[in-house]
XYZ file of C-alpha atoms in Angstrom:
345
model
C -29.034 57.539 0.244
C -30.991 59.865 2.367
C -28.420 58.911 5.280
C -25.717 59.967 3.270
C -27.437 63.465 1.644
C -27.920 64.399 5.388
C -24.414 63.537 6.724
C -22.912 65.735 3.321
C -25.592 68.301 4.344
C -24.326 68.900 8.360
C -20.706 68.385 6.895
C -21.173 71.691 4.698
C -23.053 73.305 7.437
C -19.698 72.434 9.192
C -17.856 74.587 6.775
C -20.076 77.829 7.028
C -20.119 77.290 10.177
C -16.110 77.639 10.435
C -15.822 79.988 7.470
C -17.918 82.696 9.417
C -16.425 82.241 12.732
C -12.966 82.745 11.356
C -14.084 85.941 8.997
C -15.018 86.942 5.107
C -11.709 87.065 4.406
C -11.649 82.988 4.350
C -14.272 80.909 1.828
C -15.551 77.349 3.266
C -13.211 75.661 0.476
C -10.216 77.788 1.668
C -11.374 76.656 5.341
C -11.907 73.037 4.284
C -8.462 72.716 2.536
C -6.748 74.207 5.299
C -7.862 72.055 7.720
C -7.012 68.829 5.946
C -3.631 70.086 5.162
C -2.837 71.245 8.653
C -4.486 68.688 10.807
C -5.065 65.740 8.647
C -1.625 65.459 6.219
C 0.275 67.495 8.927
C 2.077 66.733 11.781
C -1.322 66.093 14.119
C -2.759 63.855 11.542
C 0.806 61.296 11.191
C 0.756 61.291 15.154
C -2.891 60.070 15.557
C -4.121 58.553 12.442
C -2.579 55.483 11.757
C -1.314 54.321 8.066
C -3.450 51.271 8.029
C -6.883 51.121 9.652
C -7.711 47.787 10.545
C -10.646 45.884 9.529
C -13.360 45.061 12.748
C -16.119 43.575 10.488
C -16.963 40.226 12.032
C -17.014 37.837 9.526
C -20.681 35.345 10.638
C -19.932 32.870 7.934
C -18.169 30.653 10.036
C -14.980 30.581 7.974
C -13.131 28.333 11.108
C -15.211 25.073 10.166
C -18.255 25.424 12.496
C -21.500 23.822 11.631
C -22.527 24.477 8.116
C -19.676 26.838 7.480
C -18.722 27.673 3.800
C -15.274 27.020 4.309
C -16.207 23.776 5.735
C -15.775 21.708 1.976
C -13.750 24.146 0.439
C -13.800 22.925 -3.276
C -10.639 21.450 -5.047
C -9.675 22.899 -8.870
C -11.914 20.406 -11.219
C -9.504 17.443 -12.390
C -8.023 17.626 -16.265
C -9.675 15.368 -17.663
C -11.623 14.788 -21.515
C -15.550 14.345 -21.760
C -15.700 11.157 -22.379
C -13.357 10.776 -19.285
C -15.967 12.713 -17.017
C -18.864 10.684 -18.126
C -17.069 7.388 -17.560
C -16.847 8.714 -13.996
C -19.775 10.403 -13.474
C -18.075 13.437 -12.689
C -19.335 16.970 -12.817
C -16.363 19.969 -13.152
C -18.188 22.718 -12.068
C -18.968 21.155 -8.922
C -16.308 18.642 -8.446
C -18.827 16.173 -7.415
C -19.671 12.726 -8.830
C -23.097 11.196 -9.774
C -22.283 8.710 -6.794
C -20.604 10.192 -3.800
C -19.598 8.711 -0.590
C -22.574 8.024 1.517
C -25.054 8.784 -1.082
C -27.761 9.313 1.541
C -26.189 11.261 3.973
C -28.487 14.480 2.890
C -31.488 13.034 3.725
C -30.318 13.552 7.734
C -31.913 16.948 7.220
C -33.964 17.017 4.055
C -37.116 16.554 6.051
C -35.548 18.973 9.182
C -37.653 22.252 9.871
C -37.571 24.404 12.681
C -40.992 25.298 14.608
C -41.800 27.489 16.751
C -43.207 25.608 19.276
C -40.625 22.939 19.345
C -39.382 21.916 22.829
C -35.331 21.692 24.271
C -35.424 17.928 23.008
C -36.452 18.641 19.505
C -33.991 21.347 19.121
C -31.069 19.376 20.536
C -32.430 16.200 18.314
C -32.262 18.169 14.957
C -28.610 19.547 16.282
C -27.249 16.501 16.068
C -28.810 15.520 13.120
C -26.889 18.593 11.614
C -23.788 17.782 13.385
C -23.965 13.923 11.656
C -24.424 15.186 8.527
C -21.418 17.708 8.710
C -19.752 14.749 9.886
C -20.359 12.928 6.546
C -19.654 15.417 4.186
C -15.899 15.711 5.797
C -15.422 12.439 5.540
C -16.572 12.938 1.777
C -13.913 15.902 1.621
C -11.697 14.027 3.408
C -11.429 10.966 0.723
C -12.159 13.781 -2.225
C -8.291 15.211 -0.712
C -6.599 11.715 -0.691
C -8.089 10.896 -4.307
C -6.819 13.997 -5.686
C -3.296 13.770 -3.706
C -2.484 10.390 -4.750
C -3.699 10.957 -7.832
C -6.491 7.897 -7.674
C -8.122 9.182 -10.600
C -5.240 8.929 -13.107
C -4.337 5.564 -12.285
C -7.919 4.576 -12.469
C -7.778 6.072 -16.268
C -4.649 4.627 -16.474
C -2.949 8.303 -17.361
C -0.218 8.243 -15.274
C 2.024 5.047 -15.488
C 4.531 7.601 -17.964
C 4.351 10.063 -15.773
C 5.739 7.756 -12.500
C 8.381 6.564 -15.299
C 9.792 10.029 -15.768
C 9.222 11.088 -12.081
C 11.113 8.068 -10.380
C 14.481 8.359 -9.788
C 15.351 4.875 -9.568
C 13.686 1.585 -10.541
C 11.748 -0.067 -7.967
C 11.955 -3.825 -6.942
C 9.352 -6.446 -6.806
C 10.275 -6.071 -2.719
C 9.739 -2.294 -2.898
C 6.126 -2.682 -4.815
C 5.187 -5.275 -1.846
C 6.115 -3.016 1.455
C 4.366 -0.402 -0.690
C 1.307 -2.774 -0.607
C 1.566 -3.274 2.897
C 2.152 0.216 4.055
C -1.111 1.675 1.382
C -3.465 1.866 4.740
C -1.199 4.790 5.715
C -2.260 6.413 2.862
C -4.697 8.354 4.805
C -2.769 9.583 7.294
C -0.154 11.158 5.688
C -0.086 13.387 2.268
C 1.556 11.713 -1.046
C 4.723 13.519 -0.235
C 5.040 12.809 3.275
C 4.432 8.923 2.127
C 6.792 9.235 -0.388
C 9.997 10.486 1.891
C 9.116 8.118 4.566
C 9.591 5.102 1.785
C 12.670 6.708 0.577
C 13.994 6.962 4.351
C 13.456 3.137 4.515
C 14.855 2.603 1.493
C 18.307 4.725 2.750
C 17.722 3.076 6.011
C 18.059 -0.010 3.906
C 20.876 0.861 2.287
C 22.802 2.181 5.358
C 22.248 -1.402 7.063
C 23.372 -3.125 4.621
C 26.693 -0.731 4.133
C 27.553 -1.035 7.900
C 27.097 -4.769 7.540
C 29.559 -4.700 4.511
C 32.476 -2.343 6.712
C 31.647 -4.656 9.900
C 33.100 -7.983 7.355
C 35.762 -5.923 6.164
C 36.928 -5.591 9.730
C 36.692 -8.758 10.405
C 38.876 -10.038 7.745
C 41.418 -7.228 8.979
C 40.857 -4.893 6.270
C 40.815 -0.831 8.057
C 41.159 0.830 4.288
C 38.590 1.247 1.533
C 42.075 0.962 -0.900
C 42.304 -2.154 0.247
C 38.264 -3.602 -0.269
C 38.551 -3.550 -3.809
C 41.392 -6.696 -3.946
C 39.295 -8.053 -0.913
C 36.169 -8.341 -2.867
C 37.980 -9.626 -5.916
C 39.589 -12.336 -4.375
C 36.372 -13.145 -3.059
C 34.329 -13.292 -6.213
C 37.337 -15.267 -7.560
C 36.089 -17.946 -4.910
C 32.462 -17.911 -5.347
C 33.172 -18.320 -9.123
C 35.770 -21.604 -8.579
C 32.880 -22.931 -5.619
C 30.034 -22.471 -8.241
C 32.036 -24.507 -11.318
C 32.782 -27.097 -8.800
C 28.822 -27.759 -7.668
C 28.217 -27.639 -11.270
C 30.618 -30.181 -12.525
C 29.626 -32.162 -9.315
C 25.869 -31.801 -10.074
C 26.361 -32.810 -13.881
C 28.822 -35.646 -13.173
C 26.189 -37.009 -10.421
C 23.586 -36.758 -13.333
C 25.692 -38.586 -15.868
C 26.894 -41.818 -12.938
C 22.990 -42.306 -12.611
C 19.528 -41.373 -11.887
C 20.858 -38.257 -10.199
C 20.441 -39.847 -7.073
C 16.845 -40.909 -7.107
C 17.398 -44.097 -5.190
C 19.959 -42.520 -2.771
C 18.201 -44.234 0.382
C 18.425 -47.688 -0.931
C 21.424 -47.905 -3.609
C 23.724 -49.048 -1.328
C 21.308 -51.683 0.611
C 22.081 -55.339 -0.380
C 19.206 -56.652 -2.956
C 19.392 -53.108 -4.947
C 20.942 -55.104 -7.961
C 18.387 -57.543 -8.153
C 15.272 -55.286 -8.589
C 13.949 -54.021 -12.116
C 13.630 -50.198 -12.221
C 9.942 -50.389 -11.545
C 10.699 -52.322 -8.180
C 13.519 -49.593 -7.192
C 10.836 -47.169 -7.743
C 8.139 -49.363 -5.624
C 10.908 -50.254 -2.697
C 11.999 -46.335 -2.759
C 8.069 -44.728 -2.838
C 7.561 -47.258 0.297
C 10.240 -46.712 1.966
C 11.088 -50.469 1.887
C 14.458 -52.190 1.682
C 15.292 -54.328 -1.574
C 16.498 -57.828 0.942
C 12.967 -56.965 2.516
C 11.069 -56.810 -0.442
C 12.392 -59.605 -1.973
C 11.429 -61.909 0.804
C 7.697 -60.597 0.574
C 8.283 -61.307 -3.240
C 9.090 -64.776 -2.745
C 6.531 -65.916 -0.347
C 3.622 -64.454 -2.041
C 4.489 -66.305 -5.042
C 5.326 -69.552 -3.572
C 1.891 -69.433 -1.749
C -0.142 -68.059 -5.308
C 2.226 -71.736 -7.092
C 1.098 -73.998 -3.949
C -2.672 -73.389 -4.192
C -2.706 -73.474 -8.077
C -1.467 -76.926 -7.539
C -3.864 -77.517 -4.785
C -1.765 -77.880 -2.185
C -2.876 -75.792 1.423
C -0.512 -73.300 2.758
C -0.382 -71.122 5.801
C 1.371 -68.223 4.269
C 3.412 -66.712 7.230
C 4.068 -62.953 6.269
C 7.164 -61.234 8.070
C 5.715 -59.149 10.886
C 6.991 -55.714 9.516
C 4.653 -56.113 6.565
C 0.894 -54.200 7.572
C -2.188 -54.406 5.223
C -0.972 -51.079 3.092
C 2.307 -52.964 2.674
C 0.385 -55.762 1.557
C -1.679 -54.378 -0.677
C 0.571 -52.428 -2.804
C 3.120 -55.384 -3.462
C -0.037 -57.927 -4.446
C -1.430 -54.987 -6.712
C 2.421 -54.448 -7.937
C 3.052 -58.543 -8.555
C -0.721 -58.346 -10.304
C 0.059 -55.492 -12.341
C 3.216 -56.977 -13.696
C 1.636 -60.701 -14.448
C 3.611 -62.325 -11.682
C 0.404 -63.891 -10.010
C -3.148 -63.886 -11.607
C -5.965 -61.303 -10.193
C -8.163 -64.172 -7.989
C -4.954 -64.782 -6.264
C -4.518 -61.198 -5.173
């Protein structure tokens, strides 16, 4: 204030000044008032004085992102969401922070940092990048804050905005659509929800496009050069597809009526096939053996199980295609079903 009572002081000294060199005819307000009007609002004044006077304050607060720069973690509007809401999150509006942030510790880098006088070059450069790995962390924090708030995390986590994607979408997505979306979610943060969102509708058109110019390239092939002429194309051609599929279908229910809907299709037509119960067909077809084969296995095993009932030694000589698992499944089989007794197998 006393700065400012002595400029006003010299500037009225000014104007006595002036008034008395000019004359008494001419008061220091008439002097004053004349010289604004003449050399400030007049022709002098538009020539030298520009309209807008530009600001040369230098701004120290770092509002680039340097080190510990306000502008660093500029703060996002608080989210819209109830009380209850907030406290299920542990979030806190004013601050737009949470009760648990990413890398919950990453203040105490430089809680404990102070700055001495007597500390060395080393010191100084250690606590520098102490500060420089903490500013690290909270972008990071920012940085996931930004992608939360973009992709709206939060309302799907609430589950708040499954109507709003229903009125949004344009189209319905496929189960096909919802699993490239899966794959492609690590590119969520690299590129904004928008940017994400064109680049899936490009595919999709892609898509599309593909499958058009696949569509026009069998047209041409079957000599058709005119849309006019696609439309009888394509209904002749359903008109096929509809006589092929109620031919496999009376095919498939005829085959179902002749039989077991071909269950024994490998050995049906071998010779022996008559003479097996259904529980052999199964046992020849689940071992892959013929009926003429298994018969003959059949009909030694039980002659040798009648010969030594009756006391009479036999070298049983098994056909050379039969192995132990062979063997073992027919004797448990022939047990099973009473045709020789369990000391015999």
């Amino acid at each position: 204030m006393a700065e400012l009572g002595k400029k006003y002081c010299v500037y009225c000294l000014a104007e006595e000044d002036m008034a008395a060199h000019v004359g008494a005819s001419r008061t220091p307000q008439e002097v004053m008032e004349h010289y604004v009007s003449m050399y400030i609002h007049g022709n002098l004044g538009k020539a030298c004085i520009p309209d807008t006077i530009p600001n040369r304050v230098t701004d120290h607060t770092c509002p680039s992102g340097g080190p510990l720069s306000p502008s660093l973690t500029t703060p996002l509007p608080p989210l819209d969401i109830s009380v209850a809401e907030q406290q299920q999150l542990g979030y806190m509006p004013l601050r737009d922070d949470y009760e648990i942030e990413y890398d919950q510790d990453a203040e105490t880098l430089i809680s404990g940092l102070s700055v001495n006088y007597d500390d060395d070059d080393v010191e100084i450069e250690l606590k520098r990048a102490h500060v420089d790995m903490y500013v690290r962390k909270l972008k990071e924090r920012q940085r996931r804050k930004n992608i939360a708030r973009d992709y709206n995390l939060v309302p799907a986590f609430l589950g708040k905005d499954k109507k709003e994607k229903e009125k949004t979408l344009k189209r319905k997505i496929t189960k096909e659509e919802k699993e490239l979306r899966l794959k492609l979610r690590p590119l969520y943060q690299f590129m904004s929800c928008k940017e994400f969102d064109d680049l899936f509708e490009n595919m999709h058109k892609e898509k599309m496009l593909r499958a058009k110019i696949r569509e026009l390239q069998r047209y041409r092939r079957n000599g058709i050069t005119k849309m006019e002429e696609s439309a009888e194309y394509e209904a002749a051609r359903h008109k096929r597809e509809r006589r092929k599929e109620n031919k496999n279908l009376a095919s498939s229910k005829r085959g179902k009526e002749d039989g077991k809907d071909s269950e024994f299709a490998a050995i049906e037509n071998l010779p022996g096939f008559e003479l097996l119960s259904d529980r052999e067909k199964v046992l020849c077809s689940s071992l892959n053996l013929s009926p003429a084969r298994y018969v003959t296995v059949k009909t030694i095993i039980i002659k040798d199980h009648l010969q030594k009932r009756q006391g009479i030694p036999s070298k049983s000589r098994l056909p050379s295609y039969l192995d132990k698992v062979l063997k073992k499944r027919i004797l448990n089989f022939l047990t099973e079903s009473g045709w020789i007794s369990r000391d015999a197998s």
